[in-house]
Amino acid sequence: MASGQTVTVYGAYGHTGRFVVAELRERGFVPIAAGRDAEKLKALAAAEPGLEIRQASVDDPAALDAALAGTAAVINCAGPFATTTAPVIEAALRAGIPYVDVAAEIEANADTFAHFADRARAAGAVVVPAMAFYGGLGDLLATAAMGDWSSADEAHIAYALSSWHPTAGTRASGAVSRQRRGSRRIVYTGGRLTHREDAPPTLEWTFPEPAGPRAVIGEFTMADVVTVPSHLAIPEVRTYMTVEAARDVLAPDTPTPAPADERGRSAQTFLVDVVVRSGGSERRAVACGQDIYAVTAPLAVEAVGRILTGRTRTVGVASAGEIFDAPDFLRALSPHITWEGPR
């Protein structure tokens, strides 16, 4: 448990931000709610007695500095991350505190590595992008599956979601990503990100039980194509999504997540199946749980806790699998997820 350390949550009134605030409180941190919308901050404070709020726009460096003043770390939950990531990282660097975000935007995550790696390393700062269900969890599982391998030929990360009811933030971030890539799709092949014009393939993936064989969209590319190859020597990284979930998130009329338990989680379940291959050998790691948005909170808060207690392996911009002991981190996520591997 944390000893009352304060952590700013930027975008605290969003769907995922609320889970992060609750998780911080549960673990003994003192969250400070920050964001661009003063009215939404006031509404959050009314619903969360004792929660301090600090309004700050990303185009106001002084306000961002005030939002981070006196805090031990910042978790950025405010999308689109193409807009918020760089200003909040800049503020974290000025404040000399760790930065963690939950960005699933491929381009925003790539920008973080490209634009801040040298500066963060030189400053001895910690910047962890995509510390979320997409990007973070897959990277931890791939790293755990690799074990003592120094390289692999390919990594496959397959998602079996019972449904995918997107938040407003997911839709906004997706729109920004599609605009940035000119509506083309993106894959990681031959050791680099590549744009393609053709339609992604549909194929069958045999998930472990209880999911079993399922039709998936192949090359349904998620943030793992940035996080995994950022530190693992794997030239081919592919991600897959069950057809039903892909249809949900792409349909314009799919409703937002609805709470189904006392923690506010939806009834959605997930299974993430990661396979890494080298030569004729194959290793696998699997995780399952409930609600992809809710599970992002323990991922991000566990990351902050480990950073603040020195349980890290590097400095600079680093993905989850590079900076943390992946198997130990995954074990610490119980009971939010169950996992096994490598096998």
mmCIF file with all atom_site columns, N, CA, C and O in Angstrom, residues 26-59:
data_model
loop_
_atom_site.group_PDB
_atom_site.id
_atom_site.type_symbol
_atom_site.label_atom_id
_atom_site.label_alt_id
_atom_site.label_comp_id
_atom_site.label_asym_id
_atom_site.label_entity_id
_atom_site.label_seq_id
_atom_site.pdbx_PDB_ins_code
_atom_site.Cartn_x
_atom_site.Cartn_y
_atom_site.Cartn_z
_atom_site.occupancy
_atom_site.B_iso_or_equiv
_atom_site.pdbx_formal_charge
_atom_site.auth_seq_id
_atom_site.auth_comp_id
_atom_site.auth_asym_id
_atom_site.auth_atom_id
_atom_site.pdbx_PDB_model_num
ATOM 1   N N  . GLU A 1 26 ? -7.851  3.066  -3.336  1.00 0.00 ? 26 GLU A N  1
ATOM 2   C CA . GLU A 1 26 ? -7.872  1.733  -2.724  1.00 0.00 ? 26 GLU A CA 1
ATOM 3   C C  . GLU A 1 26 ? -6.481  1.311  -2.280  1.00 0.00 ? 26 GLU A C  1
ATOM 4   O O  . GLU A 1 26 ? -6.323  0.603  -1.287  1.00 0.00 ? 26 GLU A O  1
ATOM 5   N N  . ARG A 1 27 ? -5.451  1.764  -3.013  1.00 0.00 ? 27 ARG A N  1
ATOM 6   C CA . ARG A 1 27 ? -4.074  1.369  -2.698  1.00 0.00 ? 27 ARG A CA 1
ATOM 7   C C  . ARG A 1 27 ? -3.364  2.351  -1.767  1.00 0.00 ? 27 ARG A C  1
ATOM 8   O O  . ARG A 1 27 ? -2.173  2.199  -1.513  1.00 0.00 ? 27 ARG A O  1
ATOM 9   N N  . GLY A 1 28 ? -4.074  3.356  -1.275  1.00 0.00 ? 28 GLY A N  1
ATOM 10  C CA . GLY A 1 28 ? -3.481  4.246  -0.298  1.00 0.00 ? 28 GLY A CA 1
ATOM 11  C C  . GLY A 1 28 ? -2.834  5.489  -0.858  1.00 0.00 ? 28 GLY A C  1
ATOM 12  O O  . GLY A 1 28 ? -2.216  6.259  -0.108  1.00 0.00 ? 28 GLY A O  1
ATOM 13  N N  . PHE A 1 29 ? -2.946  5.713  -2.159  1.00 0.00 ? 29 PHE A N  1
ATOM 14  C CA . PHE A 1 29 ? -2.481  6.963  -2.753  1.00 0.00 ? 29 PHE A CA 1
ATOM 15  C C  . PHE A 1 29 ? -3.552  8.040  -2.557  1.00 0.00 ? 29 PHE A C  1
ATOM 16  O O  . PHE A 1 29 ? -4.721  7.743  -2.278  1.00 0.00 ? 29 PHE A O  1
ATOM 17  N N  . VAL A 1 30 ? -3.147  9.283  -2.731  1.00 0.00 ? 30 VAL A N  1
ATOM 18  C CA . VAL A 1 30 ? -4.090  10.400 -2.702  1.00 0.00 ? 30 VAL A CA 1
ATOM 19  C C  . VAL A 1 30 ? -4.178  10.960 -4.121  1.00 0.00 ? 30 VAL A C  1
ATOM 20  O O  . VAL A 1 30 ? -3.258  11.634 -4.579  1.00 0.00 ? 30 VAL A O  1
ATOM 21  N N  . PRO A 1 31 ? -5.254  10.653 -4.845  1.00 0.00 ? 31 PRO A N  1
ATOM 22  C CA . PRO A 1 31 ? -5.362  11.161 -6.216  1.00 0.00 ? 31 PRO A CA 1
ATOM 23  C C  . PRO A 1 31 ? -5.741  12.630 -6.246  1.00 0.00 ? 31 PRO A C  1
ATOM 24  O O  . PRO A 1 31 ? -6.488  13.110 -5.391  1.00 0.00 ? 31 PRO A O  1
ATOM 25  N N  . ILE A 1 32 ? -5.206  13.330 -7.227  1.00 0.00 ? 32 ILE A N  1
ATOM 26  C CA . ILE A 1 32 ? -5.621  14.691 -7.531  1.00 0.00 ? 32 ILE A CA 1
ATOM 27  C C  . ILE A 1 32 ? -6.218  14.659 -8.928  1.00 0.00 ? 32 ILE A C  1
ATOM 28  O O  . ILE A 1 32 ? -5.561  14.209 -9.885  1.00 0.00 ? 32 ILE A O  1
ATOM 29  N N  . ALA A 1 33 ? -7.453  15.077 -9.054  1.00 0.00 ? 33 ALA A N  1
ATOM 30  C CA . ALA A 1 33 ? -8.160  15.024 -10.329 1.00 0.00 ? 33 ALA A CA 1
ATOM 31  C C  . ALA A 1 33 ? -7.863  16.277 -11.142 1.00 0.00 ? 33 ALA A C  1
ATOM 32  O O  . ALA A 1 33 ? -8.096  17.393 -10.681 1.00 0.00 ? 33 ALA A O  1
ATOM 33  N N  . ALA A 1 34 ? -7.348  16.084 -12.332 1.00 0.00 ? 34 ALA A N  1
ATOM 34  C CA . ALA A 1 34 ? -7.034  17.200 -13.216 1.00 0.00 ? 34 ALA A CA 1
ATOM 35  C C  . ALA A 1 34 ? -7.623  16.933 -14.589 1.00 0.00 ? 34 ALA A C  1
ATOM 36  O O  . ALA A 1 34 ? -7.912  15.793 -14.952 1.00 0.00 ? 34 ALA A O  1
ATOM 37  N N  . GLY A 1 35 ? -7.802  18.003 -15.343 1.00 0.00 ? 35 GLY A N  1
ATOM 38  C CA . GLY A 1 35 ? -8.330  17.854 -16.693 1.00 0.00 ? 35 GLY A CA 1
ATOM 39  C C  . GLY A 1 35 ? -8.663  19.196 -17.289 1.00 0.00 ? 35 GLY A C  1
ATOM 40  O O  . GLY A 1 35 ? -8.490  20.251 -16.660 1.00 0.00 ? 35 GLY A O  1
ATOM 41  N N  . ARG A 1 36 ? -9.179  19.142 -18.518 1.00 0.00 ? 36 ARG A N  1
ATOM 42  C CA . ARG A 1 36 ? -9.444  20.367 -19.266 1.00 0.00 ? 36 ARG A CA 1
ATOM 43  C C  . ARG A 1 36 ? -10.798 20.986 -18.946 1.00 0.00 ? 36 ARG A C  1
ATOM 44  O O  . ARG A 1 36 ? -10.973 22.187 -19.052 1.00 0.00 ? 36 ARG A O  1
ATOM 45  N N  . ASP A 1 37 ? -11.761 20.171 -18.522 1.00 0.00 ? 37 ASP A N  1
ATOM 46  C CA . ASP A 1 37 ? -13.139 20.619 -18.362 1.00 0.00 ? 37 ASP A CA 1
ATOM 47  C C  . ASP A 1 37 ? -13.452 20.903 -16.894 1.00 0.00 ? 37 ASP A C  1
ATOM 48  O O  . ASP A 1 37 ? -13.587 19.982 -16.077 1.00 0.00 ? 37 ASP A O  1
ATOM 49  N N  . ALA A 1 38 ? -13.583 22.187 -16.541 1.00 0.00 ? 38 ALA A N  1
ATOM 50  C CA . ALA A 1 38 ? -13.818 22.573 -15.150 1.00 0.00 ? 38 ALA A CA 1
ATOM 51  C C  . ALA A 1 38 ? -15.134 22.028 -14.615 1.00 0.00 ? 38 ALA A C  1
ATOM 52  O O  . ALA A 1 38 ? -15.214 21.594 -13.454 1.00 0.00 ? 38 ALA A O  1
ATOM 53  N N  . GLU A 1 39 ? -16.185 22.028 -15.435 1.00 0.00 ? 39 GLU A N  1
ATOM 54  C CA . GLU A 1 39 ? -17.486 21.558 -14.975 1.00 0.00 ? 39 GLU A CA 1
ATOM 55  C C  . GLU A 1 39 ? -17.473 20.061 -14.688 1.00 0.00 ? 39 GLU A C  1
ATOM 56  O O  . GLU A 1 39 ? -18.068 19.605 -13.701 1.00 0.00 ? 39 GLU A O  1
ATOM 57  N N  . LYS A 1 40 ? -16.811 19.298 -15.530 1.00 0.00 ? 40 LYS A N  1
ATOM 58  C CA . LYS A 1 40 ? -16.720 17.858 -15.284 1.00 0.00 ? 40 LYS A CA 1
ATOM 59  C C  . LYS A 1 40 ? -15.889 17.570 -14.039 1.00 0.00 ? 40 LYS A C  1
ATOM 60  O O  . LYS A 1 40 ? -16.172 16.618 -13.291 1.00 0.00 ? 40 LYS A O  1
ATOM 61  N N  . LEU A 1 41 ? -14.863 18.374 -13.796 1.00 0.00 ? 41 LEU A N  1
ATOM 62  C CA . LEU A 1 41 ? -14.072 18.207 -12.578 1.00 0.00 ? 41 LEU A CA 1
ATOM 63  C C  . LEU A 1 41 ? -14.929 18.477 -11.342 1.00 0.00 ? 41 LEU A C  1
ATOM 64  O O  . LEU A 1 41 ? -14.860 17.742 -10.344 1.00 0.00 ? 41 LEU A O  1
ATOM 65  N N  . LYS A 1 42 ? -15.745 19.533 -11.384 1.00 0.00 ? 42 LYS A N  1
ATOM 66  C CA . LYS A 1 42 ? -16.608 19.854 -10.255 1.00 0.00 ? 42 LYS A CA 1
ATOM 67  C C  . LYS A 1 42 ? -17.622 18.737 -10.007 1.00 0.00 ? 42 LYS A C  1
ATOM 68  O O  . LYS A 1 42 ? -17.908 18.382 -8.852  1.00 0.00 ? 42 LYS A O  1
ATOM 69  N N  . ALA A 1 43 ? -18.155 18.173 -11.074 1.00 0.00 ? 43 ALA A N  1
ATOM 70  C CA . ALA A 1 43 ? -19.114 17.078 -10.925 1.00 0.00 ? 43 ALA A CA 1
ATOM 71  C C  . ALA A 1 43 ? -18.448 15.853 -10.308 1.00 0.00 ? 43 ALA A C  1
ATOM 72  O O  . ALA A 1 43 ? -19.043 15.163 -9.462  1.00 0.00 ? 43 ALA A O  1
ATOM 73  N N  . LEU A 1 44 ? -17.206 15.592 -10.722 1.00 0.00 ? 44 LEU A N  1
ATOM 74  C CA . LEU A 1 44 ? -16.481 14.464 -10.147 1.00 0.00 ? 44 LEU A CA 1
ATOM 75  C C  . LEU A 1 44 ? -16.219 14.690 -8.668  1.00 0.00 ? 44 LEU A C  1
ATOM 76  O O  . LEU A 1 44 ? -16.389 13.777 -7.843  1.00 0.00 ? 44 LEU A O  1
ATOM 77  N N  . ALA A 1 45 ? -15.811 15.895 -8.317  1.00 0.00 ? 45 ALA A N  1
ATOM 78  C CA . ALA A 1 45 ? -15.537 16.209 -6.915  1.00 0.00 ? 45 ALA A CA 1
ATOM 79  C C  . ALA A 1 45 ? -16.792 16.079 -6.060  1.00 0.00 ? 45 ALA A C  1
ATOM 80  O O  . ALA A 1 45 ? -16.739 15.653 -4.901  1.00 0.00 ? 45 ALA A O  1
ATOM 81  N N  . ALA A 1 46 ? -17.951 16.436 -6.626  1.00 0.00 ? 46 ALA A N  1
ATOM 82  C CA . ALA A 1 46 ? -19.206 16.306 -5.892  1.00 0.00 ? 46 ALA A CA 1
ATOM 83  C C  . ALA A 1 46 ? -19.544 14.844 -5.616  1.00 0.00 ? 46 ALA A C  1
ATOM 84  O O  . ALA A 1 46 ? -20.151 14.508 -4.593  1.00 0.00 ? 46 ALA A O  1
ATOM 85  N N  . ALA A 1 47 ? -19.143 13.981 -6.534  1.00 0.00 ? 47 ALA A N  1
ATOM 86  C CA . ALA A 1 47 ? -19.418 12.550 -6.377  1.00 0.00 ? 47 ALA A CA 1
ATOM 87  C C  . ALA A 1 47 ? -18.342 11.835 -5.564  1.00 0.00 ? 47 ALA A C  1
ATOM 88  O O  . ALA A 1 47 ? -18.568 10.713 -5.092  1.00 0.00 ? 47 ALA A O  1
ATOM 89  N N  . GLU A 1 48 ? -17.168 12.460 -5.413  1.00 0.00 ? 48 GLU A N  1
ATOM 90  C CA . GLU A 1 48 ? -16.033 11.855 -4.709  1.00 0.00 ? 48 GLU A CA 1
ATOM 91  C C  . GLU A 1 48 ? -15.593 12.792 -3.594  1.00 0.00 ? 48 GLU A C  1
ATOM 92  O O  . GLU A 1 48 ? -14.682 13.611 -3.783  1.00 0.00 ? 48 GLU A O  1
ATOM 93  N N  . PRO A 1 49 ? -16.208 12.745 -2.424  1.00 0.00 ? 49 PRO A N  1
ATOM 94  C CA . PRO A 1 49 ? -15.878 13.676 -1.337  1.00 0.00 ? 49 PRO A CA 1
ATOM 95  C C  . PRO A 1 49 ? -14.385 13.662 -0.999  1.00 0.00 ? 49 PRO A C  1
ATOM 96  O O  . PRO A 1 49 ? -13.757 12.605 -0.914  1.00 0.00 ? 49 PRO A O  1
ATOM 97  N N  . GLY A 1 50 ? -13.837 14.866 -0.819  1.00 0.00 ? 50 GLY A N  1
ATOM 98  C CA . GLY A 1 50 ? -12.437 14.992 -0.435  1.00 0.00 ? 50 GLY A CA 1
ATOM 99  C C  . GLY A 1 50 ? -11.460 14.972 -1.597  1.00 0.00 ? 50 GLY A C  1
ATOM 100 O O  . GLY A 1 50 ? -10.252 15.099 -1.385  1.00 0.00 ? 50 GLY A O  1
ATOM 101 N N  . LEU A 1 51 ? -11.961 14.817 -2.812  1.00 0.00 ? 51 LEU A N  1
ATOM 102 C CA . LEU A 1 51 ? -11.076 14.757 -3.978  1.00 0.00 ? 51 LEU A CA 1
ATOM 103 C C  . LEU A 1 51 ? -10.691 16.161 -4.413  1.00 0.00 ? 51 LEU A C  1
ATOM 104 O O  . LEU A 1 51 ? -11.552 16.978 -4.754  1.00 0.00 ? 51 LEU A O  1
ATOM 105 N N  . GLU A 1 52 ? -9.398  16.444 -4.433  1.00 0.00 ? 52 GLU A N  1
ATOM 106 C CA . GLU A 1 52 ? -8.916  17.745 -4.893  1.00 0.00 ? 52 GLU A CA 1
ATOM 107 C C  . GLU A 1 52 ? -8.950  17.799 -6.411  1.00 0.00 ? 52 GLU A C  1
ATOM 108 O O  . GLU A 1 52 ? -8.595  16.819 -7.082  1.00 0.00 ? 52 GLU A O  1
ATOM 109 N N  . ILE A 1 53 ? -9.372  18.937 -6.961  1.00 0.00 ? 53 ILE A N  1
ATOM 110 C CA . ILE A 1 53 ? -9.417  19.093 -8.408  1.00 0.00 ? 53 ILE A CA 1
ATOM 111 C C  . ILE A 1 53 ? -8.536  20.263 -8.835  1.00 0.00 ? 53 ILE A C  1
ATOM 112 O O  . ILE A 1 53 ? -8.402  21.248 -8.117  1.00 0.00 ? 53 ILE A O  1
ATOM 113 N N  . ARG A 1 54 ? -7.941  20.116 -10.024 1.00 0.00 ? 54 ARG A N  1
ATOM 114 C CA . ARG A 1 54 ? -7.097  21.158 -10.596 1.00 0.00 ? 54 ARG A CA 1
ATOM 115 C C  . ARG A 1 54 ? -7.369  21.233 -12.098 1.00 0.00 ? 54 ARG A C  1
ATOM 116 O O  . ARG A 1 54 ? -7.052  20.288 -12.831 1.00 0.00 ? 54 ARG A O  1
ATOM 117 N N  . GLN A 1 55 ? -7.936  22.325 -12.542 1.00 0.00 ? 55 GLN A N  1
ATOM 118 C CA . GLN A 1 55 ? -8.248  22.483 -13.957 1.00 0.00 ? 55 GLN A CA 1
ATOM 119 C C  . GLN A 1 55 ? -7.008  22.936 -14.720 1.00 0.00 ? 55 GLN A C  1
ATOM 120 O O  . GLN A 1 55 ? -6.270  23.818 -14.264 1.00 0.00 ? 55 GLN A O  1
ATOM 121 N N  . ALA A 1 56 ? -6.752  22.319 -15.862 1.00 0.00 ? 56 ALA A N  1
ATOM 122 C CA . ALA A 1 56 ? -5.584  22.674 -16.667 1.00 0.00 ? 56 ALA A CA 1
ATOM 123 C C  . ALA A 1 56 ? -5.801  22.247 -18.104 1.00 0.00 ? 56 ALA A C  1
ATOM 124 O O  . ALA A 1 56 ? -6.112  21.084 -18.382 1.00 0.00 ? 56 ALA A O  1
ATOM 125 N N  . SER A 1 57 ? -5.634  23.174 -19.017 1.00 0.00 ? 57 SER A N  1
ATOM 126 C CA . SER A 1 57 ? -5.694  22.866 -20.442 1.00 0.00 ? 57 SER A CA 1
ATOM 127 C C  . SER A 1 57 ? -4.308  22.474 -20.931 1.00 0.00 ? 57 SER A C  1
ATOM 128 O O  . SER A 1 57 ? -3.296  22.956 -20.411 1.00 0.00 ? 57 SER A O  1
ATOM 129 N N  . VAL A 1 58 ? -4.256  21.619 -21.943 1.00 0.00 ? 58 VAL A N  1
ATOM 130 C CA . VAL A 1 58 ? -2.953  21.183 -22.441 1.00 0.00 ? 58 VAL A CA 1
ATOM 131 C C  . VAL A 1 58 ? -2.198  22.293 -23.158 1.00 0.00 ? 58 VAL A C  1
ATOM 132 O O  . VAL A 1 58 ? -0.981  22.180 -23.360 1.00 0.00 ? 58 VAL A O  1
ATOM 133 N N  . ASP A 1 59 ? -2.891  23.365 -23.525 1.00 0.00 ? 59 ASP A N  1
ATOM 134 C CA . ASP A 1 59 ? -2.200  24.480 -24.165 1.00 0.00 ? 59 ASP A CA 1
ATOM 135 C C  . ASP A 1 59 ? -1.821  25.581 -23.175 1.00 0.00 ? 59 ASP A C  1
ATOM 136 O O  . ASP A 1 59 ? -1.466  26.694 -23.562 1.00 0.00 ? 59 ASP A O  1
#
